[in-house]
C-alpha cells in the first residue's frame, strides 16, 4: 500500500496513516496452509508492515502491549515473542512453541502502530505427535533442462496426501501442487504456467495421512534451459 498525501486548508502536505499490516503469517515454512497438521513443537513467523506511523515497540499509557500473541484465545505468549526490524522497513516476528497439547489450536497476533491503530491476524493448526518420515529424491543429474523428475519414499501407515513445493534461491514459492502423486515430473513452470527463469531451486514435500504428518528435506537443483 502506498502512502497517500493530502493537503490541509493551509496548503501543507500530510501523510495519511493506516493500521499495520500482518503479512506472511505461517508456521515453520511458507508453504503452511491454514488448518495444516504440525508437530507439537513449531515456530511461528510473521512479517509486519508498520505503516507510515511506525510500529510502537514499547508500551505506552493507555495502550495494550503493541505486539501481542495469544494461543487458543486466552493464553498470552507475548513475553516469548521476538520482533526485529528488517532492511526493507518491515519487522519479522518469531515465536517458538514447544510441547503443545495434541489437537486443534488457534494462534492470534495483535499489532499496534505508534498512533494506537490496531490490526489482528489468526491461523489455525492441528498439533500431533504422529511424525512420519519422508525422503524426496531427484532423478538423474542436478542440472535439469526440460523437466525435473522426483521420487518419494515414506513410512506412513496409510497413503498420505502430499503437497509438492518448489522455491527459488530467494526462498519465494514459485510452484505448488497440493495433490501430488509420485513419481512425478515438474515441467519447470510457475503457478501461472509460465516457464521459470534459469537458476537454483529447491523442492520439498509436506504430507499427512490421518494423525500422521511430515515434511521432507529440501532437494536443491539447477534449471538451465
PDB file of C-alpha atoms in Angstrom:
ATOM      1  CA  UNK A   1       0.000   0.000   0.000  1.00  0.00           C
ATOM      2  CA  UNK A   2       1.386   3.410  -0.965  1.00  0.00           C
ATOM      3  CA  UNK A   3       1.381   6.407   1.347  1.00  0.00           C
ATOM      4  CA  UNK A   4      -1.290   8.923   0.307  1.00  0.00           C
ATOM      5  CA  UNK A   5      -0.578  12.622   0.571  1.00  0.00           C
ATOM      6  CA  UNK A   6      -3.440  15.048   1.321  1.00  0.00           C
ATOM      7  CA  UNK A   7      -3.418  18.840   1.568  1.00  0.00           C
ATOM      8  CA  UNK A   8      -4.891  20.680   4.525  1.00  0.00           C
ATOM      9  CA  UNK A   9      -6.536  24.084   4.307  1.00  0.00           C
ATOM     10  CA  UNK A  10      -3.197  25.813   4.798  1.00  0.00           C
ATOM     11  CA  UNK A  11      -1.734  24.005   1.795  1.00  0.00           C
ATOM     12  CA  UNK A  12       0.571  21.833   3.868  1.00  0.00           C
ATOM     13  CA  UNK A  13       1.152  18.206   2.890  1.00  0.00           C
ATOM     14  CA  UNK A  14       0.271  15.428   5.280  1.00  0.00           C
ATOM     15  CA  UNK A  15       0.738  11.657   5.000  1.00  0.00           C
ATOM     16  CA  UNK A  16      -2.382   9.602   5.507  1.00  0.00           C
ATOM     17  CA  UNK A  17      -1.738   6.840   8.009  1.00  0.00           C
ATOM     18  CA  UNK A  18      -3.180   3.356   8.263  1.00  0.00           C
ATOM     19  CA  UNK A  19      -3.082   0.453  10.675  1.00  0.00           C
ATOM     20  CA  UNK A  20      -0.175  -2.018  10.496  1.00  0.00           C
ATOM     21  CA  UNK A  21      -0.462  -4.934   8.075  1.00  0.00           C
ATOM     22  CA  UNK A  22       0.408  -8.514   9.104  1.00  0.00           C
ATOM     23  CA  UNK A  23       1.813 -10.447   6.156  1.00  0.00           C
ATOM     24  CA  UNK A  24       3.107 -13.990   5.593  1.00  0.00           C
ATOM     25  CA  UNK A  25       1.823 -15.408   8.893  1.00  0.00           C
ATOM     26  CA  UNK A  26       2.760 -19.111   8.976  1.00  0.00           C
ATOM     27  CA  UNK A  27       4.220 -21.995  10.979  1.00  0.00           C
ATOM     28  CA  UNK A  28       7.673 -23.456  10.227  1.00  0.00           C
ATOM     29  CA  UNK A  29       7.567 -22.970   6.433  1.00  0.00           C
ATOM     30  CA  UNK A  30       5.957 -20.527   3.959  1.00  0.00           C
ATOM     31  CA  UNK A  31       4.068 -23.460   2.387  1.00  0.00           C
ATOM     32  CA  UNK A  32       1.952 -23.714   5.563  1.00  0.00           C
ATOM     33  CA  UNK A  33      -1.792 -23.609   4.857  1.00  0.00           C
ATOM     34  CA  UNK A  34      -4.348 -22.570   7.441  1.00  0.00           C
ATOM     35  CA  UNK A  35      -5.595 -25.700   9.247  1.00  0.00           C
ATOM     36  CA  UNK A  36      -2.488 -27.803   8.484  1.00  0.00           C
ATOM     37  CA  UNK A  37      -1.218 -30.580  10.752  1.00  0.00           C
ATOM     38  CA  UNK A  38       2.031 -29.786  12.563  1.00  0.00           C
ATOM     39  CA  UNK A  39       4.230 -31.231  15.270  1.00  0.00           C
ATOM     40  CA  UNK A  40       3.873 -30.349  18.929  1.00  0.00           C
ATOM     41  CA  UNK A  41       6.922 -28.048  18.642  1.00  0.00           C
ATOM     42  CA  UNK A  42       6.734 -25.375  15.940  1.00  0.00           C
ATOM     43  CA  UNK A  43       7.982 -21.877  15.131  1.00  0.00           C
ATOM     44  CA  UNK A  44       5.597 -19.105  14.090  1.00  0.00           C
ATOM     45  CA  UNK A  45       6.717 -16.365  11.704  1.00  0.00           C
ATOM     46  CA  UNK A  46       5.032 -13.165  10.521  1.00  0.00           C
ATOM     47  CA  UNK A  47       6.100 -10.120   8.534  1.00  0.00           C
ATOM     48  CA  UNK A  48       4.686  -6.834   9.842  1.00  0.00           C
ATOM     49  CA  UNK A  49       4.356  -3.676   7.742  1.00  0.00           C
ATOM     50  CA  UNK A  50       4.320  -0.966  10.429  1.00  0.00           C
ATOM     51  CA  UNK A  51       2.511   1.740   8.327  1.00  0.00           C
ATOM     52  CA  UNK A  52       3.793   5.335   7.959  1.00  0.00           C
ATOM     53  CA  UNK A  53       3.066   5.964  11.639  1.00  0.00           C
ATOM     54  CA  UNK A  54       5.671   3.386  12.622  1.00  0.00           C
ATOM     55  CA  UNK A  55       5.400   0.350  14.858  1.00  0.00           C
ATOM     56  CA  UNK A  56       5.155   1.258  18.535  1.00  0.00           C
ATOM     57  CA  UNK A  57       7.730  -1.072  20.048  1.00  0.00           C
ATOM     58  CA  UNK A  58       7.202  -0.019  23.669  1.00  0.00           C
ATOM     59  CA  UNK A  59       4.044   0.048  25.716  1.00  0.00           C
ATOM     60  CA  UNK A  60       2.625   3.493  26.331  1.00  0.00           C
ATOM     61  CA  UNK A  61      -0.006   4.772  28.711  1.00  0.00           C
ATOM     62  CA  UNK A  62      -3.485   3.849  27.525  1.00  0.00           C
ATOM     63  CA  UNK A  63      -2.354   1.117  25.099  1.00  0.00           C
ATOM     64  CA  UNK A  64      -2.024  -2.604  25.477  1.00  0.00           C
ATOM     65  CA  UNK A  65       1.270  -4.214  24.559  1.00  0.00           C
ATOM     66  CA  UNK A  66       1.642  -3.084  20.908  1.00  0.00           C
ATOM     67  CA  UNK A  67       2.743  -6.565  19.717  1.00  0.00           C
ATOM     68  CA  UNK A  68       0.875  -9.336  21.495  1.00  0.00           C
ATOM     69  CA  UNK A  69       0.307 -13.020  20.782  1.00  0.00           C
ATOM     70  CA  UNK A  70      -2.256 -15.411  22.243  1.00  0.00           C
ATOM     71  CA  UNK A  71      -2.960 -19.085  21.695  1.00  0.00           C
ATOM     72  CA  UNK A  72      -6.455 -20.553  21.937  1.00  0.00           C
ATOM     73  CA  UNK A  73      -7.955 -17.214  22.864  1.00  0.00           C
ATOM     74  CA  UNK A  74      -6.715 -16.822  26.421  1.00  0.00           C
ATOM     75  CA  UNK A  75      -3.063 -17.855  26.907  1.00  0.00           C
ATOM     76  CA  UNK A  76      -0.662 -14.959  26.361  1.00  0.00           C
ATOM     77  CA  UNK A  77       2.685 -15.701  24.712  1.00  0.00           C
ATOM     78  CA  UNK A  78       3.746 -12.076  24.330  1.00  0.00           C
ATOM     79  CA  UNK A  79       6.789 -12.366  26.609  1.00  0.00           C
ATOM     80  CA  UNK A  80       8.216 -15.073  24.308  1.00  0.00           C
ATOM     81  CA  UNK A  81       7.912 -13.110  21.049  1.00  0.00           C
ATOM     82  CA  UNK A  82      10.889 -11.700  19.118  1.00  0.00           C
ATOM     83  CA  UNK A  83      10.182  -8.719  16.813  1.00  0.00           C
ATOM     84  CA  UNK A  84      13.173  -7.430  14.843  1.00  0.00           C
ATOM     85  CA  UNK A  85      13.442  -4.797  12.077  1.00  0.00           C
ATOM     86  CA  UNK A  86      14.467  -5.824   8.568  1.00  0.00           C
ATOM     87  CA  UNK A  87      16.302  -3.832   5.893  1.00  0.00           C
ATOM     88  CA  UNK A  88      13.100  -3.143   3.908  1.00  0.00           C
ATOM     89  CA  UNK A  89      11.459  -1.250   6.766  1.00  0.00           C
ATOM     90  CA  UNK A  90       9.271  -4.127   7.894  1.00  0.00           C
ATOM     91  CA  UNK A  91       9.535  -6.265  11.038  1.00  0.00           C
ATOM     92  CA  UNK A  92       9.961 -10.029  11.402  1.00  0.00           C
ATOM     93  CA  UNK A  93       8.061 -11.677  14.260  1.00  0.00           C
ATOM     94  CA  UNK A  94       9.344 -15.034  15.517  1.00  0.00           C
ATOM     95  CA  UNK A  95       7.808 -17.225  18.209  1.00  0.00           C
ATOM     96  CA  UNK A  96       8.920 -20.721  19.201  1.00  0.00           C
ATOM     97  CA  UNK A  97       6.221 -23.021  20.592  1.00  0.00           C
ATOM     98  CA  UNK A  98       7.130 -26.284  22.330  1.00  0.00           C
ATOM     99  CA  UNK A  99       5.266 -29.149  23.984  1.00  0.00           C
ATOM    100  CA  UNK A 100       1.878 -28.171  22.601  1.00  0.00           C
ATOM    101  CA  UNK A 101      -1.042 -30.381  23.518  1.00  0.00           C
ATOM    102  CA  UNK A 102      -2.288 -32.555  20.681  1.00  0.00           C
ATOM    103  CA  UNK A 103      -5.325 -31.215  18.882  1.00  0.00           C
ATOM    104  CA  UNK A 104      -6.563 -28.035  17.194  1.00  0.00           C
ATOM    105  CA  UNK A 105      -5.092 -24.647  18.141  1.00  0.00           C
ATOM    106  CA  UNK A 106      -5.573 -21.019  17.112  1.00  0.00           C
ATOM    107  CA  UNK A 107      -2.676 -18.558  17.190  1.00  0.00           C
ATOM    108  CA  UNK A 108      -3.555 -14.853  17.255  1.00  0.00           C
ATOM    109  CA  UNK A 109      -1.333 -11.793  16.657  1.00  0.00           C
ATOM    110  CA  UNK A 110      -2.347  -8.247  17.568  1.00  0.00           C
ATOM    111  CA  UNK A 111      -0.205  -5.300  16.458  1.00  0.00           C
ATOM    112  CA  UNK A 112      -0.493  -1.543  17.091  1.00  0.00           C
ATOM    113  CA  UNK A 113       1.288   1.375  15.465  1.00  0.00           C
ATOM    114  CA  UNK A 114       2.510   4.498  17.259  1.00  0.00           C
ATOM    115  CA  UNK A 115      -0.969   6.066  16.972  1.00  0.00           C
ATOM    116  CA  UNK A 116      -2.615   3.096  18.667  1.00  0.00           C
ATOM    117  CA  UNK A 117      -4.265   1.803  15.479  1.00  0.00           C
ATOM    118  CA  UNK A 118      -4.500  -1.986  15.700  1.00  0.00           C
ATOM    119  CA  UNK A 119      -4.784  -4.993  13.431  1.00  0.00           C
ATOM    120  CA  UNK A 120      -5.161  -8.729  14.100  1.00  0.00           C
ATOM    121  CA  UNK A 121      -4.451 -11.997  12.272  1.00  0.00           C
ATOM    122  CA  UNK A 122      -5.081 -15.638  13.221  1.00  0.00           C
ATOM    123  CA  UNK A 123      -4.041 -19.061  11.966  1.00  0.00           C
ATOM    124  CA  UNK A 124      -5.415 -22.482  12.881  1.00  0.00           C
ATOM    125  CA  UNK A 125      -3.426 -25.712  13.063  1.00  0.00           C
ATOM    126  CA  UNK A 126      -3.649 -29.249  14.415  1.00  0.00           C
ATOM    127  CA  UNK A 127      -0.726 -30.398  16.590  1.00  0.00           C
ATOM    128  CA  UNK A 128       0.120 -34.088  16.546  1.00  0.00           C
ATOM    129  CA  UNK A 129       2.952 -36.339  17.691  1.00  0.00           C
ATOM    130  CA  UNK A 130       2.448 -38.685  14.741  1.00  0.00           C
ATOM    131  CA  UNK A 131       5.568 -37.669  12.814  1.00  0.00           C
ATOM    132  CA  UNK A 132       6.238 -39.610   9.616  1.00  0.00           C
ATOM    133  CA  UNK A 133       9.483 -39.777   7.623  1.00  0.00           C
ATOM    134  CA  UNK A 134       9.628 -38.565   4.018  1.00  0.00           C
ATOM    135  CA  UNK A 135      12.542 -38.681   1.578  1.00  0.00           C
ATOM    136  CA  UNK A 136      12.320 -36.769  -1.704  1.00  0.00           C
ATOM    137  CA  UNK A 137      14.875 -37.556  -4.425  1.00  0.00           C
ATOM    138  CA  UNK A 138      15.653 -36.023  -7.808  1.00  0.00           C
ATOM    139  CA  UNK A 139      16.140 -38.441 -10.696  1.00  0.00           C
ATOM    140  CA  UNK A 140      19.413 -38.084 -12.577  1.00  0.00           C
ATOM    141  CA  UNK A 141      21.704 -35.069 -12.653  1.00  0.00           C
ATOM    142  CA  UNK A 142      21.095 -31.990 -10.501  1.00  0.00           C
ATOM    143  CA  UNK A 143      21.084 -29.826 -13.620  1.00  0.00           C
ATOM    144  CA  UNK A 144      17.720 -30.021 -15.414  1.00  0.00           C
ATOM    145  CA  UNK A 145      16.705 -28.600 -18.796  1.00  0.00           C
ATOM    146  CA  UNK A 146      13.214 -29.799 -19.738  1.00  0.00           C
ATOM    147  CA  UNK A 147      11.685 -31.214 -16.557  1.00  0.00           C
ATOM    148  CA  UNK A 148      12.671 -32.287 -13.041  1.00  0.00           C
ATOM    149  CA  UNK A 149      11.587 -35.822 -12.106  1.00  0.00           C
ATOM    150  CA  UNK A 150      11.181 -36.767  -8.435  1.00  0.00           C
ATOM    151  CA  UNK A 151      10.632 -39.915  -6.383  1.00  0.00           C
ATOM    152  CA  UNK A 152       9.269 -40.107  -2.850  1.00  0.00           C
ATOM    153  CA  UNK A 153       9.770 -42.656  -0.068  1.00  0.00           C
ATOM    154  CA  UNK A 154       7.902 -42.594   3.253  1.00  0.00           C
ATOM    155  CA  UNK A 155       6.988 -44.738   6.269  1.00  0.00           C
ATOM    156  CA  UNK A 156       3.364 -43.601   6.638  1.00  0.00           C
ATOM    157  CA  UNK A 157       0.944 -46.357   7.583  1.00  0.00           C
ATOM    158  CA  UNK A 158      -1.592 -45.112   5.018  1.00  0.00           C
ATOM    159  CA  UNK A 159      -1.009 -43.424   1.690  1.00  0.00           C
ATOM    160  CA  UNK A 160      -0.550 -39.732   2.533  1.00  0.00           C
ATOM    161  CA  UNK A 161      -1.918 -36.639   0.840  1.00  0.00           C
ATOM    162  CA  UNK A 162       1.180 -34.891  -0.478  1.00  0.00           C
ATOM    163  CA  UNK A 163       1.848 -31.235  -1.275  1.00  0.00           C
ATOM    164  CA  UNK A 164       4.840 -30.627  -3.567  1.00  0.00           C
ATOM    165  CA  UNK A 165       6.557 -27.225  -3.328  1.00  0.00           C
ATOM    166  CA  UNK A 166       9.322 -25.521  -5.327  1.00  0.00           C
ATOM    167  CA  UNK A 167      11.029 -22.337  -4.165  1.00  0.00           C
ATOM    168  CA  UNK A 168      13.658 -20.168  -5.836  1.00  0.00           C
ATOM    169  CA  UNK A 169      17.033 -19.129  -4.465  1.00  0.00           C
ATOM    170  CA  UNK A 170      15.418 -16.268  -2.524  1.00  0.00           C
ATOM    171  CA  UNK A 171      13.028 -18.652  -0.758  1.00  0.00           C
ATOM    172  CA  UNK A 172       9.966 -17.476  -2.701  1.00  0.00           C
ATOM    173  CA  UNK A 173       7.500 -20.232  -3.624  1.00  0.00           C
ATOM    174  CA  UNK A 174       7.179 -20.455  -7.401  1.00  0.00           C
ATOM    175  CA  UNK A 175       5.190 -23.683  -7.772  1.00  0.00           C
ATOM    176  CA  UNK A 176       2.844 -25.755  -5.623  1.00  0.00           C
ATOM    177  CA  UNK A 177       0.930 -28.975  -6.337  1.00  0.00           C
ATOM    178  CA  UNK A 178      -1.477 -29.587  -3.456  1.00  0.00           C
ATOM    179  CA  UNK A 179      -2.420 -33.126  -4.521  1.00  0.00           C
ATOM    180  CA  UNK A 180       0.718 -34.708  -5.905  1.00  0.00           C
ATOM    181  CA  UNK A 181       1.367 -38.380  -6.702  1.00  0.00           C
ATOM    182  CA  UNK A 182       4.791 -39.963  -7.231  1.00  0.00           C
ATOM    183  CA  UNK A 183       6.834 -40.472  -9.255  1.00  0.00           C
ATOM    184  CA  UNK A 184       6.168 -37.036 -10.703  1.00  0.00           C
ATOM    185  CA  UNK A 185       7.769 -34.591 -13.126  1.00  0.00           C
ATOM    186  CA  UNK A 186       7.775 -30.821 -12.687  1.00  0.00           C
ATOM    187  CA  UNK A 187       7.735 -29.108 -16.083  1.00  0.00           C
ATOM    188  CA  UNK A 188       9.714 -26.067 -14.896  1.00  0.00           C
ATOM    189  CA  UNK A 189       6.720 -23.728 -14.853  1.00  0.00           C
ATOM    190  CA  UNK A 190       5.395 -21.436 -12.126  1.00  0.00           C
ATOM    191  CA  UNK A 191       1.905 -21.426 -10.608  1.00  0.00           C
ATOM    192  CA  UNK A 192       0.654 -19.372 -13.575  1.00  0.00           C
ATOM    193  CA  UNK A 193       2.007 -21.813 -16.143  1.00  0.00           C
ATOM    194  CA  UNK A 194       4.923 -19.635 -17.274  1.00  0.00           C
ATOM    195  CA  UNK A 195       8.466 -21.057 -17.597  1.00  0.00           C
ATOM    196  CA  UNK A 196      10.681 -20.264 -14.618  1.00  0.00           C
ATOM    197  CA  UNK A 197      13.983 -18.450 -15.061  1.00  0.00           C
ATOM    198  CA  UNK A 198      17.281 -20.292 -15.091  1.00  0.00           C
ATOM    199  CA  UNK A 199      18.863 -20.611 -11.676  1.00  0.00           C
ATOM    200  CA  UNK A 200      18.938 -22.572  -8.424  1.00  0.00           C
ATOM    201  CA  UNK A 201      15.749 -24.055  -6.969  1.00  0.00           C
ATOM    202  CA  UNK A 202      14.752 -26.229  -4.025  1.00  0.00           C
ATOM    203  CA  UNK A 203      11.887 -28.728  -3.883  1.00  0.00           C
ATOM    204  CA  UNK A 204      10.266 -30.406  -0.891  1.00  0.00           C
ATOM    205  CA  UNK A 205       7.025 -32.090   0.129  1.00  0.00           C
ATOM    206  CA  UNK A 206       4.617 -31.805   3.047  1.00  0.00           C
ATOM    207  CA  UNK A 207       2.329 -34.773   3.720  1.00  0.00           C
ATOM    208  CA  UNK A 208      -0.319 -36.064   6.085  1.00  0.00           C
ATOM    209  CA  UNK A 209      -2.421 -39.190   6.492  1.00  0.00           C
ATOM    210  CA  UNK A 210      -4.824 -39.357   9.412  1.00  0.00           C
ATOM    211  CA  UNK A 211      -2.882 -38.402  12.538  1.00  0.00           C
ATOM    212  CA  UNK A 212       0.500 -38.760  10.791  1.00  0.00           C
ATOM    213  CA  UNK A 213       2.204 -35.815   9.134  1.00  0.00           C
ATOM    214  CA  UNK A 214       5.680 -34.883   7.987  1.00  0.00           C
ATOM    215  CA  UNK A 215       7.851 -32.927   5.586  1.00  0.00           C
ATOM    216  CA  UNK A 216      10.914 -33.846   3.565  1.00  0.00           C
ATOM    217  CA  UNK A 217      14.265 -32.145   3.383  1.00  0.00           C
ATOM    218  CA  UNK A 218      14.828 -29.676   0.547  1.00  0.00           C
ATOM    219  CA  UNK A 219      16.349 -31.019  -2.680  1.00  0.00           C
ATOM    220  CA  UNK A 220      18.466 -28.436  -4.498  1.00  0.00           C
ATOM    221  CA  UNK A 221      18.895 -28.413  -8.291  1.00  0.00           C
ATOM    222  CA  UNK A 222      19.725 -26.022 -11.127  1.00  0.00           C
ATOM    223  CA  UNK A 223      17.485 -25.119 -14.063  1.00  0.00           C
ATOM    224  CA  UNK A 224      19.347 -24.378 -17.318  1.00  0.00           C
ATOM    225  CA  UNK A 225      17.266 -24.349 -20.496  1.00  0.00           C
TER     226      UNK A 225
END
